[in-house]
Every structure is written in structure tokens, then in C-alpha cells.
Amino acid sequence: PPFYNFTNIVTEIIRWIDRLADNCHMPELTNHALPHICSIVKRASEWGESDGWLEEAAPQEAGYLLTALLIHDIGMLSQDSQDVPEDEKLQNMKGLSDVSGWVRRTHVIRTEGLVKNFLKDYMEDQTLSDHLDVIIGMARSHAKWPWEPDFVTGKDKIAEAGLTEERIGAFNAVIAVCDLLDEDSDRCDTLTLIKHRYGTAENKAHWFRHALTRHVEGVKNHRIAVCFRRLPSEDPRLDILYRTLRNHYRLVKLYQEKLAVIHGEIQHLDFEPGDGIPGNRNGRNSGSPGKVSLKPRWQRTGRNRMTAMPPP
């Protein structure tokens, strides 16, 4: 285990996730409790086993990754404004008019307060606090783009743990990609969506992504497969909706450089259908899968050195 009491702490985190889901979950939001947590842990595990990077990970790295996956969205299950950091409270006042929007907007910055609060019985151990600082930084990274300076935080603590910023950045990319891919109908109750259609535009957009994505096959052999749901209508105006969905999943391309550190690059992204509207009988690639190659091109950056360029 990466630190003392690891098993007890993981168990405690899971217990708290379940308790928060029972008491604080808002129906305007998709399920961020154990169904989501179990799903992304499964996605990461299958990806790592299939593409070989999990076997190469150090036990400490694997333990950190597991714990970060467990807590990355825990703020979506809580509405307690006391967990907002003191220096960010003024710009993140809760109010009463849009609580679900506040929950979504602040869920990442509330992670540290939440986690350290329900683990307070263990926090006398200063070494645990140092471990948690790195893990919480990993969990919070999914709210940042990979090129931002704070995509990897707690660099001193990372070094003290005997790890490297580059590999932590790669595991942060794993968290972001697994979270992005976990948006299919397995987490969507369409009846709840209809019942709470008065939610904010952002919440409704999130629900629709789930409802219209029938299934996402996680990363295996450097490949992702996404299958879209057919709507009763074949109105041509729906084409832009499915194009937007495809572009959403293409965001995985942004993490290629980070994933390359652990040889976890995603080389192919397959859509079903590859273009147009699912089930469109008028023809435009209505049933054929669309394959997007994500293999990097290469450029020379110096004498006898080659580096990957982002895919076009």
C-alpha cells in the first residue's frame, strides 16, 4: 500500500460517498456516486491492463490513482459551502437561486475540505496529509486543461514521495479521459431528465450527452468506440447535435502528450455512426463506423531528436 491505513481510508471514502449520495444528491445532476466511481475505476483498470501501463506503474502510483479516482467528483455530492477555501469564498457565494449550478461550479475546489473533514480521525499523521495533498491535486486536475501550469500541483510533495511530475501528469490525464468517457446511458435515467427539465442549460446539456450516447467502450488496445442512440426523428437539423457530441469525445486528443509518458496514447476513436444522424435512411454514413486516427505525426525538434505533434 502507498501509505499506512490505506485500506481503511479507501473504505472510509467509499462509505462517505455512499452516505453523501443518500442525503445530498440533486436530481438535476447526473449520478456522481458509486455507479460513476465504479465505472471510471473499471475503465482505468481495463485500459491499464489492456495497454500495459498499469503493470508498469509503481504500487504508490497505482494507489494514488485509485484514491484520486474515488474522490475526483465527491464535491458533486455535497452542498456544504463551508468546504470552499477561505480565499475563494467571496467569489463563490452559494445563494439560493441556482444551487445545482453552484455545486457544479465549486465541486472541484471543495474537494480538499470535504476529504480532510471526513478523514479527520486519521489526520494526526502528517505523512498522510502529505500523501493526500498529492492525491487531492490529482483529483482536482480534471478541471484543468493539460497545458495549464496547475494541471499538476503539489510538485514539492510529489518529489518528496519519490515520484515525478511527468508521471503524475500522465495519471491525471487518465483520470480526465476516464471521466470524459463515462457519459453514456448507463448513468442516465431519462425519466428523471424529463422530470427535471427545468434545470440550467449546462445541466440539461450534460443529461443530453448521456441520453444520446448509447455506449462508450473504454480504451482497449489504444482504441475507443462510441455508439450513439437513434432518436425517433430524423430531422436534418439534428446533424449538428451529433457533430457536437463527436467533437466532445474528440477532446481525448488533447491528452495525448501526457498519456505518451506511460505509453497510454489513444490511437483510434471509432464512432457509430461515423457521420450524420443515427438511423438516417437517406444515406450519409448512416450505419458505418467512423474511424479517427489519433496516431501522432512527428517533427524534428533538434539534432537527432523527434517529438510527437498533436494529431490534426
mmCIF file of N, CA, C and O in Angstrom, residues 12 40 77 104 116 123 146 160 165 177 206 220 224 227 257-258 274 279 282 297 300 306:
data_model
loop_
_atom_site.group_PDB
_atom_site.id
_atom_site.type_symbol
_atom_site.label_atom_id
_atom_site.label_comp_id
_atom_site.label_asym_id
_atom_site.label_seq_id
_atom_site.Cartn_x
_atom_site.Cartn_y
_atom_site.Cartn_z
ATOM 1 N N GLU A 12 -13.258 4.060 4.072
ATOM 2 C CA GLU A 12 -13.934 5.229 4.645
ATOM 3 C C GLU A 12 -14.421 6.171 3.553
ATOM 4 O O GLU A 12 -15.528 6.721 3.618
ATOM 5 N N ILE A 40 -15.643 4.472 -13.593
ATOM 6 C CA ILE A 40 -14.362 5.022 -14.053
ATOM 7 C C ILE A 40 -13.174 4.232 -13.502
ATOM 8 O O ILE A 40 -12.131 4.142 -14.158
ATOM 9 N N LEU A 77 -21.491 15.680 -4.738
ATOM 10 C CA LEU A 77 -22.438 15.033 -3.833
ATOM 11 C C LEU A 77 -22.679 15.845 -2.569
ATOM 12 O O LEU A 77 -23.389 15.397 -1.675
ATOM 13 N N ARG A 104 -21.987 22.370 -9.157
ATOM 14 C CA ARG A 104 -21.131 22.003 -10.282
ATOM 15 C C ARG A 104 -19.916 22.941 -10.380
ATOM 16 O O ARG A 104 -18.793 22.497 -10.617
ATOM 17 N N LYS A 116 -10.617 16.000 3.754
ATOM 18 C CA LYS A 116 -9.900 16.081 5.025
ATOM 19 C C LYS A 116 -10.859 16.164 6.212
ATOM 20 O O LYS A 116 -10.492 15.782 7.330
ATOM 21 N N MET A 123 -6.053 12.287 10.446
ATOM 22 C CA MET A 123 -5.209 13.384 10.009
ATOM 23 C C MET A 123 -4.111 13.768 10.991
ATOM 24 O O MET A 123 -3.310 14.665 10.705
ATOM 25 N N PRO A 146 -4.670 20.133 -19.977
ATOM 26 C CA PRO A 146 -3.340 19.566 -19.723
ATOM 27 C C PRO A 146 -2.184 20.535 -19.936
ATOM 28 O O PRO A 146 -1.083 20.291 -19.431
ATOM 29 N N GLU A 160 8.919 14.676 -2.821
ATOM 30 C CA GLU A 160 9.150 14.051 -1.518
ATOM 31 C C GLU A 160 8.646 12.607 -1.490
ATOM 32 O O GLU A 160 9.199 11.761 -0.778
ATOM 33 N N GLU A 165 6.806 14.590 -11.686
ATOM 34 C CA GLU A 165 5.707 15.406 -12.191
ATOM 35 C C GLU A 165 5.160 14.840 -13.502
ATOM 36 O O GLU A 165 3.949 14.873 -13.753
ATOM 37 N N VAL A 177 -9.563 11.519 -18.952
ATOM 38 C CA VAL A 177 -10.124 10.773 -20.082
ATOM 39 C C VAL A 177 -11.207 9.806 -19.601
ATOM 40 O O VAL A 177 -12.273 9.709 -20.211
ATOM 41 N N HIS A 206 -25.602 18.320 -20.092
ATOM 42 C CA HIS A 206 -24.919 17.160 -19.524
ATOM 43 C C HIS A 206 -25.812 15.917 -19.613
ATOM 44 O O HIS A 206 -25.370 14.836 -20.006
ATOM 45 N N LYS A 220 -9.161 0.329 -25.026
ATOM 46 C CA LYS A 220 -8.553 -1.004 -25.083
ATOM 47 C C LYS A 220 -7.740 -1.087 -26.353
ATOM 48 O O LYS A 220 -8.222 -0.732 -27.440
ATOM 49 N N ILE A 224 -10.832 3.641 -28.728
ATOM 50 C CA ILE A 224 -12.107 3.939 -28.079
ATOM 51 C C ILE A 224 -13.217 3.770 -29.099
ATOM 52 O O ILE A 224 -13.057 4.147 -30.264
ATOM 53 N N CYS A 227 -20.854 4.632 -29.404
ATOM 54 C CA CYS A 227 -22.072 4.333 -30.165
ATOM 55 C C CYS A 227 -23.186 5.284 -29.725
ATOM 56 O O CYS A 227 -23.466 5.401 -28.530
ATOM 57 N N GLU A 257 -0.132 13.969 -25.349
ATOM 58 C CA GLU A 257 1.250 14.191 -24.914
ATOM 59 C C GLU A 257 1.470 13.681 -23.497
ATOM 60 O O GLU A 257 2.503 13.070 -23.197
ATOM 61 N N LYS A 258 0.503 13.920 -22.614
ATOM 62 C CA LYS A 258 0.630 13.435 -21.237
ATOM 63 C C LYS A 258 0.579 11.912 -21.193
ATOM 64 O O LYS A 258 1.367 11.265 -20.490
ATOM 65 N N GLY A 274 -20.425 6.980 -37.996
ATOM 66 C CA GLY A 274 -19.271 7.856 -38.110
ATOM 67 C C GLY A 274 -19.614 9.271 -38.512
ATOM 68 O O GLY A 274 -18.823 10.189 -38.334
ATOM 69 N N GLY A 279 -29.321 6.054 -37.805
ATOM 70 C CA GLY A 279 -30.527 5.512 -38.413
ATOM 71 C C GLY A 279 -31.063 6.310 -39.576
ATOM 72 O O GLY A 279 -32.141 6.000 -40.090
ATOM 73 N N ASN A 282 -31.447 8.191 -45.357
ATOM 74 C CA ASN A 282 -31.120 8.918 -46.579
ATOM 75 C C ASN A 282 -29.655 8.793 -46.956
ATOM 76 O O ASN A 282 -29.222 9.330 -47.955
ATOM 77 N N ARG A 297 1.722 12.587 -35.508
ATOM 78 C CA ARG A 297 2.746 12.850 -36.506
ATOM 79 C C ARG A 297 4.025 13.181 -35.742
ATOM 80 O O ARG A 297 4.018 13.389 -34.539
ATOM 81 N N ARG A 300 10.920 17.044 -36.143
ATOM 82 C CA ARG A 300 12.276 17.087 -35.629
ATOM 83 C C ARG A 300 12.437 18.341 -34.792
ATOM 84 O O ARG A 300 12.132 19.445 -35.236
ATOM 85 N N MET A 306 13.269 13.455 -32.035
ATOM 86 C CA MET A 306 11.944 13.519 -32.635
ATOM 87 C C MET A 306 10.925 13.595 -31.507
ATOM 88 O O MET A 306 11.037 12.899 -30.507
#
